[in-house]
Amino acid sequence: MIDVVFLGTGSMVPTSTRNHSGVFLRYKDEGLLFDCGEGIQRQLRIAKVSPARITRIFISHWHGDHVLGIPGLIQSMAANHYNRKLRIYGPKGTKEFVRKILNAFICEDKVQMEVVDLKNNDVVKADGFKVRATELKHSATTMAYEFIEDDVRKINMAYLKKHNVSPGPILKKLQQGKDITINGKRIKVSEATTIKKGKKVVFINDTAFCEDCVKAAKGADLLICESTFDESFEEKAKDYMHLTSTQAARIAKLANVKKLILTHFSQRYKSVLKLKNQAKKIFKNVETAKDFLKISL
């Protein structure tokens, strides 16, 4: 089960209803925070997500509305005796930015950390999943992140029963994708097992429309995509290197995703219904995010 919680769905300026950017993804024992805007600590509390659950932070880029929550979050984690290794990933310069931002104030308690600068197409591997970084097109180096659950090989017990194969340790070889031989009979993995394809969740934040958006989103079960402007501001979006609602929908359609959630809305919008309706003309299965929206896959 993959659980996604939207902690912040606004853009550069937070509003009374939308915080700076942040999305929390829980998978098994891992908690992945995608961007960490100002106010994230309070959002976590309201969402009833303990900061101790966070194991990895993925930064899309180093504009303030995506990172200003980092020092406060880490200070609180340290004060509460966070006992894991916190891993922080981001585009080139992330190591130096984290060092500088944490040296800007006094903090007696420390958190054990590993900070990694990612390049285009780098892959972070973990137990049961991986995260791929794809460089996009923005005024600062920006990464899309693909959370990809590992495929799982399932044994077809009905097939084995039909061929008089009893459960036992040798079946582990089938799960490893290897043919087996029992009582002189060859059991092919292609016939005795099926593949359950892992889920894919993609995060696209702060970018102009580009082919790499489509590449990163390809085949996603869930695409979480910035939609700073409605389509009437297409020229402004181009100037500021952001997406409109219709451009986000085009990405979803071209990438053949299953569900699109728009986020990162300009503070000019009291209601984002217009953006949803514009997107739906191109891609039907679309939803607009709000702070504390929860999605399970």
XYZ file of C-alpha atoms in Angstrom:
297
model
C 0.000 0.000 0.000
C 1.236 3.471 -0.922
C -0.233 6.384 1.038
C 0.169 9.962 -0.179
C -0.595 13.058 1.926
C -0.503 16.578 0.487
C 1.051 18.905 3.066
C 1.292 22.007 0.912
C -0.362 22.843 -2.407
C 0.396 26.531 -2.917
C 3.172 28.156 -4.901
C 5.514 31.044 -4.049
C 3.300 32.757 -1.461
C 1.339 30.659 1.063
C -2.303 31.525 1.684
C -4.722 30.907 4.534
C -5.682 27.577 2.938
C -2.557 26.504 1.024
C 0.892 25.954 2.507
C 4.216 25.963 0.683
C 5.034 22.764 -1.210
C 5.314 19.351 0.387
C 3.991 15.839 -0.227
C 4.530 12.878 2.109
C 4.563 9.329 0.705
C 4.478 6.344 3.041
C 5.585 2.932 1.808
C 6.117 0.097 4.304
C 8.669 1.387 6.845
C 9.793 4.291 4.695
C 8.488 7.852 4.701
C 9.460 10.013 1.733
C 8.970 13.777 1.848
C 8.948 15.431 -1.557
C 9.883 19.086 -1.015
C 9.854 20.779 2.359
C 8.386 24.256 2.202
C 7.991 26.685 5.063
C 5.441 25.516 7.651
C 5.835 21.796 6.941
C 6.213 20.948 10.649
C 2.776 22.320 11.453
C 1.275 20.631 8.404
C 2.697 17.292 9.531
C 1.087 17.725 12.943
C -2.301 18.573 11.467
C -2.032 15.579 9.115
C -1.077 13.387 12.101
C 2.196 12.346 10.455
C 5.078 12.057 12.904
C 8.353 13.618 11.679
C 10.007 10.454 13.010
C 8.393 8.595 10.085
C 10.418 10.591 7.560
C 13.368 8.589 6.253
C 14.168 10.472 3.041
C 13.666 13.996 1.721
C 13.685 14.639 -2.030
C 14.146 18.280 -3.030
C 12.952 19.234 -6.510
C 14.944 22.499 -6.570
C 16.295 25.149 -4.253
C 13.749 27.950 -4.535
C 12.659 29.020 -1.061
C 9.043 27.883 -1.236
C 10.261 24.294 -1.634
C 12.997 24.178 1.021
C 12.515 26.745 3.796
C 10.987 24.117 6.075
C 14.162 22.021 6.150
C 16.085 23.654 9.042
C 13.136 23.776 11.422
C 12.113 20.220 10.624
C 15.613 18.856 11.190
C 16.018 20.846 14.426
C 12.776 19.391 15.779
C 13.734 15.881 14.694
C 17.045 16.270 16.535
C 15.358 17.618 19.669
C 13.069 14.587 19.648
C 16.053 12.202 19.355
C 15.457 11.031 15.790
C 17.362 7.744 15.719
C 17.622 6.922 12.011
C 19.886 8.179 9.267
C 18.031 10.921 7.405
C 18.800 10.875 3.690
C 18.371 14.068 1.688
C 18.514 14.144 -2.114
C 18.376 16.980 -4.581
C 19.946 18.496 -7.693
C 23.565 19.596 -7.921
C 24.442 21.908 -5.035
C 22.170 20.222 -2.488
C 25.071 19.171 -0.228
C 26.325 22.748 -0.050
C 22.854 24.259 0.382
C 22.032 21.902 3.263
C 25.358 22.695 4.943
C 24.744 26.435 4.670
C 21.124 26.361 5.770
C 21.943 24.296 8.870
C 24.892 26.543 9.758
C 22.624 29.598 9.775
C 21.407 28.940 13.336
C 22.510 27.283 16.584
C 21.391 23.709 17.159
C 22.984 21.645 19.925
C 21.296 18.386 18.925
C 22.292 16.689 15.695
C 20.673 14.284 13.250
C 22.749 11.696 11.421
C 22.400 12.606 7.750
C 23.500 11.594 4.294
C 23.087 14.300 1.649
C 23.335 13.347 -2.029
C 23.572 15.511 -5.144
C 21.659 13.824 -7.966
C 22.264 14.038 -11.693
C 19.815 13.489 -14.523
C 18.644 9.837 -14.636
C 20.228 8.951 -11.280
C 18.355 6.213 -9.414
C 18.069 5.815 -5.638
C 17.441 2.163 -4.761
C 15.808 0.998 -1.538
C 13.995 -2.061 -0.192
C 10.985 -2.618 -2.442
C 11.237 0.548 -4.525
C 13.457 2.988 -6.358
C 13.301 6.711 -7.093
C 14.534 8.069 -10.414
C 15.478 11.721 -10.938
C 14.851 13.471 -14.256
C 16.081 17.007 -14.874
C 13.389 19.388 -16.094
C 13.341 22.989 -17.355
C 13.199 25.801 -14.807
C 15.142 28.895 -13.737
C 16.874 26.720 -11.126
C 17.997 23.144 -11.734
C 14.847 21.112 -11.086
C 14.225 17.395 -10.777
C 11.101 15.330 -11.357
C 10.982 12.242 -9.160
C 9.532 8.864 -10.115
C 8.678 6.604 -7.183
C 8.631 3.099 -8.692
C 7.553 0.115 -6.636
C 9.379 -3.122 -7.448
C 7.505 -5.730 -9.481
C 6.606 -8.848 -7.480
C 6.643 -12.397 -8.869
C 3.660 -14.443 -7.642
C 3.606 -18.246 -7.713
C 0.558 -19.781 -9.389
C -0.351 -22.409 -6.790
C -3.179 -23.801 -8.935
C -0.665 -24.495 -11.712
C 1.700 -26.244 -9.288
C -1.122 -28.338 -7.839
C -2.174 -29.374 -11.335
C 1.373 -30.621 -11.942
C 1.644 -32.314 -8.523
C 4.250 -29.888 -7.185
C 4.137 -29.502 -3.398
C 5.139 -26.277 -1.613
C 8.742 -26.283 -0.408
C 12.039 -24.375 -0.310
C 12.712 -25.020 -3.991
C 9.838 -22.681 -4.884
C 12.060 -19.769 -3.847
C 13.901 -20.301 -7.106
C 10.665 -19.674 -8.982
C 10.230 -16.410 -7.083
C 13.762 -15.505 -8.156
C 12.758 -16.024 -11.781
C 14.475 -19.376 -12.295
C 13.085 -22.585 -13.806
C 13.087 -25.622 -11.506
C 13.140 -29.402 -11.965
C 11.132 -31.677 -9.651
C 11.034 -35.462 -10.077
C 12.559 -35.079 -13.524
C 9.843 -32.632 -14.595
C 10.862 -29.135 -15.672
C 8.687 -26.342 -14.306
C 9.078 -23.132 -16.296
C 8.947 -19.888 -14.378
C 7.060 -18.281 -17.268
C 4.208 -20.770 -16.772
C 4.273 -21.215 -12.993
C 4.393 -17.555 -11.985
C 2.859 -14.209 -12.805
C 4.256 -10.711 -12.388
C 2.401 -8.148 -10.303
C 3.586 -4.814 -11.651
C 4.621 -2.249 -9.063
C 2.888 1.118 -8.737
C 4.437 4.324 -10.035
C 3.926 7.793 -8.542
C 5.519 10.795 -10.258
C 6.179 14.256 -8.832
C 6.632 17.151 -11.267
C 7.221 20.543 -9.680
C 8.244 23.919 -11.122
C 9.020 23.426 -14.786
C 8.176 24.692 -18.220
C 6.531 22.199 -20.555
C 9.179 19.861 -21.987
C 9.526 16.334 -23.335
C 11.299 15.216 -20.171
C 8.058 15.840 -18.246
C 6.348 13.260 -20.445
C 9.310 10.900 -20.174
C 9.268 11.000 -16.365
C 5.481 10.617 -16.143
C 5.269 7.703 -18.616
C 2.793 5.070 -17.441
C 2.362 6.507 -13.947
C -0.490 5.289 -11.779
C -0.521 8.745 -10.209
C 0.976 11.959 -11.598
C 1.262 14.854 -9.152
C 1.969 17.859 -11.340
C 2.362 21.570 -10.819
C -0.326 23.780 -12.329
C 0.628 27.272 -11.245
C -1.551 29.052 -13.809
C -4.740 28.572 -15.787
C -4.483 28.494 -19.576
C -5.137 32.231 -19.989
C -1.707 32.868 -18.432
C 0.215 30.670 -20.868
C 2.679 33.452 -21.788
C 3.297 34.253 -18.128
C 3.818 30.562 -17.427
C 6.363 30.444 -20.240
C 8.193 33.521 -18.916
C 8.372 32.133 -15.373
C 8.978 28.546 -16.532
C 5.866 27.033 -14.964
C 2.964 24.930 -16.228
C -0.653 25.773 -16.929
C -3.560 23.458 -16.174
C -3.872 22.437 -19.825
C -0.141 21.773 -20.163
C -0.242 19.506 -17.108
C -3.181 17.666 -18.681
C -1.271 17.294 -21.957
C 1.617 15.714 -20.071
C -0.792 13.267 -18.416
C -2.391 12.353 -21.737
C 0.879 11.975 -23.649
C 2.372 9.905 -20.821
C -0.721 7.681 -20.588
C -1.020 8.071 -16.819
C -3.986 6.719 -14.881
C -4.703 9.697 -12.622
C -3.572 13.330 -12.547
C -3.581 15.567 -9.487
C -2.893 19.264 -10.051
C -1.052 21.218 -7.348
C 1.238 24.251 -6.722
C -1.439 26.857 -7.455
C -0.798 30.588 -7.674
C -2.179 32.594 -4.750
C -4.327 34.531 -7.242
C -6.848 31.639 -7.256
C -9.459 31.557 -4.500
C -11.016 28.614 -6.348
C -9.159 26.220 -8.650
C -12.297 24.806 -10.281
C -11.465 26.683 -13.494
C -8.093 24.936 -13.695
C -9.688 21.540 -13.129
C -12.287 22.126 -15.838
C -9.630 23.262 -18.319
C -7.553 20.151 -17.629
C -10.570 17.823 -17.917
C -11.095 18.889 -21.530
C -7.813 17.124 -22.306
C -7.508 14.456 -19.600
C -10.602 13.138 -17.817
C -9.257 11.593 -14.606
C -8.020 14.779 -12.964
C -8.324 16.138 -9.442
C -7.105 19.335 -7.802
C -5.074 18.948 -4.629
C -5.825 20.693 -1.369
C -3.807 20.676 1.817
C -4.254 17.371 3.708
C -5.761 15.503 0.760
C -4.960 11.795 1.171
C -4.635 9.233 -1.626
C -3.968 5.494 -1.293
C -2.795 3.203 -4.073
